[in-house]
XYZ file of C-alpha atoms in Angstrom:
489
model
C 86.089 -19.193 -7.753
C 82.958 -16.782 -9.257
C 82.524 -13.830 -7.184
C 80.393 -10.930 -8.079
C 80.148 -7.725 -5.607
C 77.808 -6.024 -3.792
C 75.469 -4.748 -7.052
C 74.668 -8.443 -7.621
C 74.926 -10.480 -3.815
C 72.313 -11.879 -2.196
C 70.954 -11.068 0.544
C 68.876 -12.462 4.009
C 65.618 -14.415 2.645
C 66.409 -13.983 -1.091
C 66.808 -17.959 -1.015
C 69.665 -17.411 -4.097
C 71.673 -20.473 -2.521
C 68.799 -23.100 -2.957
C 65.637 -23.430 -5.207
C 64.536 -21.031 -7.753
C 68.089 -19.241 -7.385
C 70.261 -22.365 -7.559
C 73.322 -22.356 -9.239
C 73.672 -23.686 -12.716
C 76.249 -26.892 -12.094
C 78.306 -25.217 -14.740
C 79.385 -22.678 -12.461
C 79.087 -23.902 -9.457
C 82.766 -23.343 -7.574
C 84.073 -26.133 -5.438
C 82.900 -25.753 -2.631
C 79.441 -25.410 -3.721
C 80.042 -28.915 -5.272
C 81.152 -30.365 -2.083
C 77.804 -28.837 -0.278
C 75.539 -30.125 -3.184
C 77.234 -33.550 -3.627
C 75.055 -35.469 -0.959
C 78.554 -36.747 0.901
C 80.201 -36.155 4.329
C 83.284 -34.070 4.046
C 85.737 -33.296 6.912
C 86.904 -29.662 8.368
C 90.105 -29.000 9.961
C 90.877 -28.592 13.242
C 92.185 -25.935 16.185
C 94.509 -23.509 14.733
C 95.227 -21.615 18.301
C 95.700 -24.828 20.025
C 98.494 -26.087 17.487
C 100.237 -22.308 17.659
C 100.077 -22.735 20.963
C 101.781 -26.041 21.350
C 104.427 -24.701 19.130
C 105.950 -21.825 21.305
C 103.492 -18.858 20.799
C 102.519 -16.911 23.387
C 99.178 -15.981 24.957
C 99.759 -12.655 24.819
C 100.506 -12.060 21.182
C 98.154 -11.584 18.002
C 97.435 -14.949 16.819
C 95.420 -13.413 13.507
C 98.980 -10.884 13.104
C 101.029 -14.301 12.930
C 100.467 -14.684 9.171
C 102.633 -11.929 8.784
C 104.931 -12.446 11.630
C 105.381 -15.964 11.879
C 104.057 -17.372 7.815
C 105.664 -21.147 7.659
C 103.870 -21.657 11.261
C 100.632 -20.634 10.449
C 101.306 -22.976 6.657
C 102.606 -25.777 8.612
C 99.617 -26.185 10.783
C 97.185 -25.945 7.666
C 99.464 -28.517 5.633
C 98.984 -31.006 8.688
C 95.375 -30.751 9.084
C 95.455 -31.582 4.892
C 98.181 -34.409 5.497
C 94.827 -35.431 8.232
C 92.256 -36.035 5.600
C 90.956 -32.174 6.213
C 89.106 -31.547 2.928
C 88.369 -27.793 3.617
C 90.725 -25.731 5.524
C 90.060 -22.503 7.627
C 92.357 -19.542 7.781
C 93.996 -17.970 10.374
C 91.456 -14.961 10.617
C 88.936 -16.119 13.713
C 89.520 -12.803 15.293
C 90.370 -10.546 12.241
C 88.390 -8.061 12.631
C 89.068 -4.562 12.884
C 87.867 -4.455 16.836
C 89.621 -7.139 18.125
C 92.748 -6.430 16.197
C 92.753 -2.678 17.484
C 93.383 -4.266 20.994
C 96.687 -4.500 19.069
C 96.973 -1.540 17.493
C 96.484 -3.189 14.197
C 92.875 -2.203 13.127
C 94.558 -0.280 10.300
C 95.482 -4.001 8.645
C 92.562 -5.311 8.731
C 92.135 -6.435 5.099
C 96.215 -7.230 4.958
C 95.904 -9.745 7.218
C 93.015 -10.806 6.171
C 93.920 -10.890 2.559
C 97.697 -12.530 3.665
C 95.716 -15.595 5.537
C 94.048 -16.204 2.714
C 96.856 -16.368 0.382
C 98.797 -18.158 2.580
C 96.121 -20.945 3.097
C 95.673 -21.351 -0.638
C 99.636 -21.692 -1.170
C 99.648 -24.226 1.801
C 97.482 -26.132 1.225
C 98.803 -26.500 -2.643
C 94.904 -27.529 -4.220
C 94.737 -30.305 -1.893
C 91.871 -29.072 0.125
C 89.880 -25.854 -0.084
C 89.988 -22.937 1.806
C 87.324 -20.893 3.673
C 87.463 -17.501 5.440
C 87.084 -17.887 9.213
C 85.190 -15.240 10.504
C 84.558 -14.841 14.307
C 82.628 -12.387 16.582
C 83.098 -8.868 16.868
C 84.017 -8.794 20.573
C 81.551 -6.178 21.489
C 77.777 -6.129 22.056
C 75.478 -5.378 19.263
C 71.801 -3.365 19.998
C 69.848 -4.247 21.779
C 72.267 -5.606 23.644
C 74.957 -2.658 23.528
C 75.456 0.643 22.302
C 76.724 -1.065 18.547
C 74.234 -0.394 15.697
C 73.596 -3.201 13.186
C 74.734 -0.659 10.733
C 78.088 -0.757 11.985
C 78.547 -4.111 12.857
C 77.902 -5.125 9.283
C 80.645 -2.255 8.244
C 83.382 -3.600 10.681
C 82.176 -6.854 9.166
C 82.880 -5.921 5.563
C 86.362 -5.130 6.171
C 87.544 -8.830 7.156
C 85.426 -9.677 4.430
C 87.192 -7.511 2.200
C 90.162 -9.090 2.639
C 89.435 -12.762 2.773
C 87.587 -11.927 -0.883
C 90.917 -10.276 -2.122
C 93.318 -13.531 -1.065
C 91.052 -16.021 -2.936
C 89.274 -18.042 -0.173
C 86.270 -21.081 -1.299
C 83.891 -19.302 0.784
C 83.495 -18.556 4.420
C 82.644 -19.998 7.986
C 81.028 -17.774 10.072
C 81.625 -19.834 13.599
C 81.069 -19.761 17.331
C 78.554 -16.854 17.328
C 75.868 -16.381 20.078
C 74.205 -13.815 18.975
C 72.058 -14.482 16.355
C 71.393 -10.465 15.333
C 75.421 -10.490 14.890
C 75.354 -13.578 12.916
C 73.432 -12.011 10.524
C 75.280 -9.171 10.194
C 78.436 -10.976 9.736
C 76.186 -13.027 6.202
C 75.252 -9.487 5.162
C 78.977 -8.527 5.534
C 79.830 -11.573 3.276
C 76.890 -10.583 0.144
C 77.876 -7.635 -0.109
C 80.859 -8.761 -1.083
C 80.559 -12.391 -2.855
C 78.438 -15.055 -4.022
C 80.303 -17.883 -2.548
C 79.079 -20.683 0.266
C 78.741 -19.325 3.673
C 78.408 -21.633 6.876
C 76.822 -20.014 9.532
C 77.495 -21.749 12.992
C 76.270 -20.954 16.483
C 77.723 -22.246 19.928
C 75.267 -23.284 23.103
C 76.332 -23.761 26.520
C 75.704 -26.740 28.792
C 71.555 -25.880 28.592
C 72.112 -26.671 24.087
C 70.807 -22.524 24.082
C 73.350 -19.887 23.161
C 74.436 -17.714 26.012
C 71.338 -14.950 24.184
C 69.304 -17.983 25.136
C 68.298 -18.638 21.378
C 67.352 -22.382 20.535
C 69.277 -24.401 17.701
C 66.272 -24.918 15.896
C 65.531 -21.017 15.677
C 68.695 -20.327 14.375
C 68.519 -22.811 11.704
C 65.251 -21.852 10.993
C 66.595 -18.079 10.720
C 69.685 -19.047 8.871
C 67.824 -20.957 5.838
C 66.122 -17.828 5.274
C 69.215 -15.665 5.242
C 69.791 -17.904 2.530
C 72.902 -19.948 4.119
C 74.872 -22.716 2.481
C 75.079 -24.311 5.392
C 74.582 -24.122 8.917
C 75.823 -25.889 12.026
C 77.427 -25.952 15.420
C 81.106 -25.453 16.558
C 83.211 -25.045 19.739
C 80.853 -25.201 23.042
C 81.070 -27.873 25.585
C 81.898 -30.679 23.980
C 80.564 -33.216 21.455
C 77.978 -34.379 23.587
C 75.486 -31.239 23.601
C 76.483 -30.424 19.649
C 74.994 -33.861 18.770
C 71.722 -32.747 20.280
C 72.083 -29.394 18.500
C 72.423 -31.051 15.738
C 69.567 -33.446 15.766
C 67.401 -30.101 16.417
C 68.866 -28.385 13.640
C 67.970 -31.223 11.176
C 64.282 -30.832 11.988
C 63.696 -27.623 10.502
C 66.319 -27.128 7.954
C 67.012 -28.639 4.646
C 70.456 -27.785 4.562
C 73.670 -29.598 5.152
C 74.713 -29.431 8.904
C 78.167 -28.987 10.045
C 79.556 -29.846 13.395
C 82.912 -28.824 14.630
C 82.853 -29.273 18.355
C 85.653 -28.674 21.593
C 87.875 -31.686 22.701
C 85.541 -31.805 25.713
C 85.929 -29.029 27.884
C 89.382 -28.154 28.917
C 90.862 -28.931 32.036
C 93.870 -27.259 34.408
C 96.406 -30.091 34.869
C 99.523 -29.219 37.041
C 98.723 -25.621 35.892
C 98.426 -26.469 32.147
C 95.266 -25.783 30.337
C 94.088 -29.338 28.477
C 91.831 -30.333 26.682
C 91.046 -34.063 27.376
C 88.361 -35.694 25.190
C 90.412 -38.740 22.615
C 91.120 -38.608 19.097
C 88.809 -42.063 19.817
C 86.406 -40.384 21.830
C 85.926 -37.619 18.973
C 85.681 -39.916 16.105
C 82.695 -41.675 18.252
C 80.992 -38.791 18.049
C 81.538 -37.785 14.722
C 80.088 -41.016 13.421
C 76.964 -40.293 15.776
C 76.490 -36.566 14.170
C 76.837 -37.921 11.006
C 73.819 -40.447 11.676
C 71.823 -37.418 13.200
C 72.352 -35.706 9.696
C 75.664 -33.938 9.609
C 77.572 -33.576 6.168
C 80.617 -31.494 7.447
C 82.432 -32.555 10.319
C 85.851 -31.397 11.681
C 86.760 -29.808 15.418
C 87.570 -26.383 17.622
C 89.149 -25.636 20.520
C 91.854 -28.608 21.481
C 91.551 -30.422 18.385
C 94.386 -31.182 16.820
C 95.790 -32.878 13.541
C 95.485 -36.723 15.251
C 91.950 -35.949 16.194
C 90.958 -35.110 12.293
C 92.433 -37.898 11.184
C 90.203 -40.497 13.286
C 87.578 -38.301 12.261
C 88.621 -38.589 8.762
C 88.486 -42.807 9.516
C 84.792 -42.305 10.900
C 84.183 -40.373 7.675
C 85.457 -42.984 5.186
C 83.258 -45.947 7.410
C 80.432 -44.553 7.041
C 77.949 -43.270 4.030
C 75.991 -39.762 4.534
C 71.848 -39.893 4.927
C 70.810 -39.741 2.195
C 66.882 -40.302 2.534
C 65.577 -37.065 2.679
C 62.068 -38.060 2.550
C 62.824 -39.537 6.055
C 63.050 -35.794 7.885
C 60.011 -33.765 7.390
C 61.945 -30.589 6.667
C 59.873 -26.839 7.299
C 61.078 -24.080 5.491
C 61.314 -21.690 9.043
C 60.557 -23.043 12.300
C 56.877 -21.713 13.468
C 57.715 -18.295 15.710
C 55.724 -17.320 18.530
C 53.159 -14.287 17.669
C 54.424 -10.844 18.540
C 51.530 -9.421 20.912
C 50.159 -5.495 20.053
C 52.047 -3.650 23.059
C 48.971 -1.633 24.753
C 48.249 1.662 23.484
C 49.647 4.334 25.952
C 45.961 5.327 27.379
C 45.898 2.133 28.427
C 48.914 1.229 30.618
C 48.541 3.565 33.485
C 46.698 6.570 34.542
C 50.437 8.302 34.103
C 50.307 7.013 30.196
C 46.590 8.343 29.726
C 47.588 11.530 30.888
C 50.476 11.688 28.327
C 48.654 10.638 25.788
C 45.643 13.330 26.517
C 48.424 15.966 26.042
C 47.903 17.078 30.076
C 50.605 18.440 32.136
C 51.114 16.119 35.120
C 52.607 17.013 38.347
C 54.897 14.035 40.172
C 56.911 14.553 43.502
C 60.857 12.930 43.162
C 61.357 10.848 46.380
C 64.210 8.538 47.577
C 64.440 5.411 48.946
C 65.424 5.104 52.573
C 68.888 3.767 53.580
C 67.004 1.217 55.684
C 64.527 -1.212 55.645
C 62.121 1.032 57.478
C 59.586 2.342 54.476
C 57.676 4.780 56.930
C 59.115 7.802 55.749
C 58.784 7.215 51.734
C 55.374 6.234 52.706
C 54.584 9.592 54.188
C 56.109 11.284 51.971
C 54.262 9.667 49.399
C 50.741 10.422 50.977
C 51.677 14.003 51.529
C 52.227 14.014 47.582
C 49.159 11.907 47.072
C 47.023 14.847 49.010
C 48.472 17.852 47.526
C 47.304 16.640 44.231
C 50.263 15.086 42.304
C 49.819 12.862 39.446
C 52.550 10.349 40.508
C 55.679 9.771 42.571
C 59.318 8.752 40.980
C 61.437 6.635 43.075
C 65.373 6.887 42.604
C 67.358 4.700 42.154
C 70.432 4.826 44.539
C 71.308 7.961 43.047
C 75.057 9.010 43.277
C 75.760 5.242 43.753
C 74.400 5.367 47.412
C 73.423 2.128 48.970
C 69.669 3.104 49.193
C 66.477 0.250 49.137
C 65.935 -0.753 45.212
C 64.009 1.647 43.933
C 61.653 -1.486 42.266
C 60.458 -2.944 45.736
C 59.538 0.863 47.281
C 58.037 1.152 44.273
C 55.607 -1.622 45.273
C 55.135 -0.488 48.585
C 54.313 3.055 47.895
C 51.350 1.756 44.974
C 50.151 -1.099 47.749
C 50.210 1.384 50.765
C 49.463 4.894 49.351
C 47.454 4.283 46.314
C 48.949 6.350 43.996
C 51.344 5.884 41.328
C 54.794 5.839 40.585
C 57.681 6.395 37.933
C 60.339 3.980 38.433
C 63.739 5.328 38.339
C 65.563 1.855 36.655
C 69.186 2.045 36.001
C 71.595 -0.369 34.295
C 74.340 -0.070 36.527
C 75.340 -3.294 38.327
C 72.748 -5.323 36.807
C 73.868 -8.028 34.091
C 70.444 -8.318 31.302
C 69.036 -11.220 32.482
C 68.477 -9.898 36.176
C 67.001 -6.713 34.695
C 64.226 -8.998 32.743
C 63.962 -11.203 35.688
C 63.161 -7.629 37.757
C 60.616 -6.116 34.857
C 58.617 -8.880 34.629
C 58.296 -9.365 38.412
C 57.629 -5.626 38.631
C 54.889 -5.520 36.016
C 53.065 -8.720 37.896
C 53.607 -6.082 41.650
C 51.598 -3.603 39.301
C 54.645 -1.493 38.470
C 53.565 0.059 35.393
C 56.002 3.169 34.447
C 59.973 3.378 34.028
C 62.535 5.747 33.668
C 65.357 3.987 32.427
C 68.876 4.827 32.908
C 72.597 3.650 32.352
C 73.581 4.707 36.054
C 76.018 6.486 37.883
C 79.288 4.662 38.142
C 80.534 3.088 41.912
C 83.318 6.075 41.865
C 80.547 8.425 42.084
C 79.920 7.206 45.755
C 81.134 6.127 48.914
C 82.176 3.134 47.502
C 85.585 4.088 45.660
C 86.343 0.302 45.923
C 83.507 -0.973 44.108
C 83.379 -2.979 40.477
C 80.341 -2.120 37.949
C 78.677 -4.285 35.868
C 77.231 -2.729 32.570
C 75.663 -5.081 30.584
C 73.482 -2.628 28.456
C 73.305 0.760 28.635
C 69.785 2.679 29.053
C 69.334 2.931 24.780
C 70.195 -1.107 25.094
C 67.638 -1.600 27.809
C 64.910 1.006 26.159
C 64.967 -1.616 23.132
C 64.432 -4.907 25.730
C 61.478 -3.285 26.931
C 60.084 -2.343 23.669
C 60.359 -6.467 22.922
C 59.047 -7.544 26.120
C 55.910 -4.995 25.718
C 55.134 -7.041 22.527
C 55.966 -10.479 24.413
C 59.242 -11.182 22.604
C 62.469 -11.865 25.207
C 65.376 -10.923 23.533
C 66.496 -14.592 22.884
């Protein structure tokens, strides 16, 4: 395989994989010939479902078996080949140096990395080709948690690192939902090589990824990355990937991959199953090839019997090839990012800061009950003596106190004066804090103080669970985006 480092990779909307930057057919390496060759080629299946069936536990590494447990992990890639798998996936899903340290094995990072690959190639003996599997971090990246871009792309790099090192075709970057992560992980992969990357998402039941991000944006954002090819793996089954898939085809030009879940699985007599047929799977993958897919293998519950129906579909049927049938755009059209409004403008609290005046505002708290009479007063007292605004708290010390949002409200509806929201994260998952910004902003609500929260144990409720989505920095960059009229999907 040609690889060239860092110095010379390509990165996000460079377009080096198609066009102007194509690769002279010289030099192409195989699996670049397999994406540019116009036919359907077939993926392996489940590697944690096979390990699985074959006596590993749940509660082991499943990456740390390529050390531990080598002719497994080769026997299960040597039966996906004996399958009709053309292009094999090692045993490196979760790989990286986050999810591994729940092991205490973040220091081996590239070994194992490097191992899987190694071990793939051997096993597979040049029968198939072999990509790096590359899965997500685990954690939250801004603006959704506390993790930088920065160093998502470094924890990234040192899977990478080792997948380059043991040889592999190129790479499959699968079952991501977050498309800011995604793109991290490709950046992770040019700075290190050249070769083909597939980029896939997973949606829920809705066909959106749980970020709520379309199919046809990420495609859209993945051809400008500048990926080899891009696709859809795992989620709830075949059905809702053959819809992704027909999406994806409208705004991309290239080759789609599929890899979906043996249906979803299923307790039976307190065994996890997976249920959908080898039959039932090949069905589909004749239908996804129709809608446009060129690479088609399966996830979760998969297993060698179901790639080799797949393999049968493949072989019946020929690959679209009429590409003046799909009107193809180049990036799917984005919705226009509004001008937030300049401070001055938001509130008579903004105009002050932005005059450079020293403003006066009277902290009150929420009552314990329903009754508002007292805030109310207290606010009007405030209002007379000449303050500027009112904050409202937000059950501080984890007190059950009313939401801080609704007396909010009824202090600017009663009292006429204005108020600083007090707005923590604690106990709120992300899409409940949107849901309670924008209904805020349509009360009238106009300035926050945002928070991450005091934790339950700091109250009366020792007994109590937290939910911590995002923390205030996390939530500070949601309301930038909704300011400019941009959700964070």
């Amino acid at each position: 395989m040609t690889r060239r480092t860092a110095p010379g990779a390509t990165g996000p909307g460079d377009g080096a994989a198609h066009g102007e930057g194509a690769v002279p057919a010289e030099d192409r390496s195989p699996l670049r010939a397999l994406i540019d060759d116009g036919r359907v080629h077939v993926l392996d299946g489940a590697m944690g479902t096979l390990l699985y069936e074959r006596g590993v536990f749940v509660n082991v590494c499943y990456d740390e078996l390529v050390l531990s447990e080598p002719d497994l992990v080769a026997g299960v890639h040597r039966d996906y080949v004996d399958a009709g798998a053309e292009i094999v996936e090692t045993n490196t899903f979760g790989a990286n140096p986050v999810k591994l340290a729940a092991f205490g094995l973040d220091e081996r990072t590239e070994e194992i990395n490097r191992t899987a690959a190694s071990l793939a190639r051997e096993a597979v003996g040049g029968r198939a080709l072999v990509v790096g599997a590359v899965g997500p971090l685990g954690i939250r990246i801004e603006p959704f948690g506390p993790t930088s871009r920065e160093e998502a792309r470094a924890l990234f790099e040192r899977q990478v690192a080792g997948l380059v090192e043991g040889g592999v075709d190129g790479f499959v970057l699968e079952t991501f939902s977050d498309l800011t992560e995604l793109e991290q992980a490709f950046c992770a992969v040019r700075a290190h090589s050249e070769a083909p990357v597939f980029c896939l998402i997973t949606v829920g039941q809705d066909g959106r990824t749980q970020y709520g991000t379309g199919p046809e944006a990420v495609a859209a954002e993945a051809t400008r990355w500048g990926a080899d090819v891009i696709g859809v793996n795992c989620s709830v089954g075949p059905a809702v990937l053959l819809d992704a898939v027909e999406q994806m085809a409208r705004v991309t030009d290239r080759p789609l991959a599929a890899q979906p879940n043996a249906g979803l699985p299923r307790d039976v007599g307190g065994r996890t199953l997976y249920l959908a047929s080898p039959e039932y799977m090949a069905r589909y993958a004749r239908r996804m090839i129709e809608a446009g897919a060129r690479f088609v293998g399966g996830c979760c519950g998969t297993t060698p019997e179901h790639i080799r129906r797949i393999a049968d579909a493949v072989a019946s049927v020929q690959p679209r090839l009429d590409a003046a049938a799909v009107r193809v755009a180049a990036r799917a059209a984005e919705p226009a990012e509004a001008e937030p409004l300049p401070l001055a403008e938001r509130s008579a609290w903004g105009r002050g800061l932005a005059e450079g005046r020293r403003l006066r505002a009277l902290e009150l708290m929420p009552p314990r009950g329903w009754d508002a009479r007292p805030l109310l007063e207290a606010a009007s007292r405030a209002k007379d003596a000449g303050a500027d605004a009112v904050t409202v708290l937000d059950s501080p010390r984890a007190q059950a106190r009313m939401g801080a949002l609704p007396a909010a409200l009824i202090v600017e509806r009663e009292v006429g004066i204005e108020t600083v929201v007090h707005y923590t994260c604690r106990d709120r998952n992300m899409l409940s804090m949107i849901s309670d910004l924008l209904g805020a902003a349509a009360g009238g609500v106009r300035n926050l103080l945002i928070l991450t929260g005091d934790p339950p144990a700091a109250g009366p409720y020792p007994d109590a669970t937290a939910v911590f989505d995002i923390d205030s920095i996390g939530l500070t960059n949601v309301v930038a985006a909704l300011n400019r009229g941009r959700a964070p999907g």
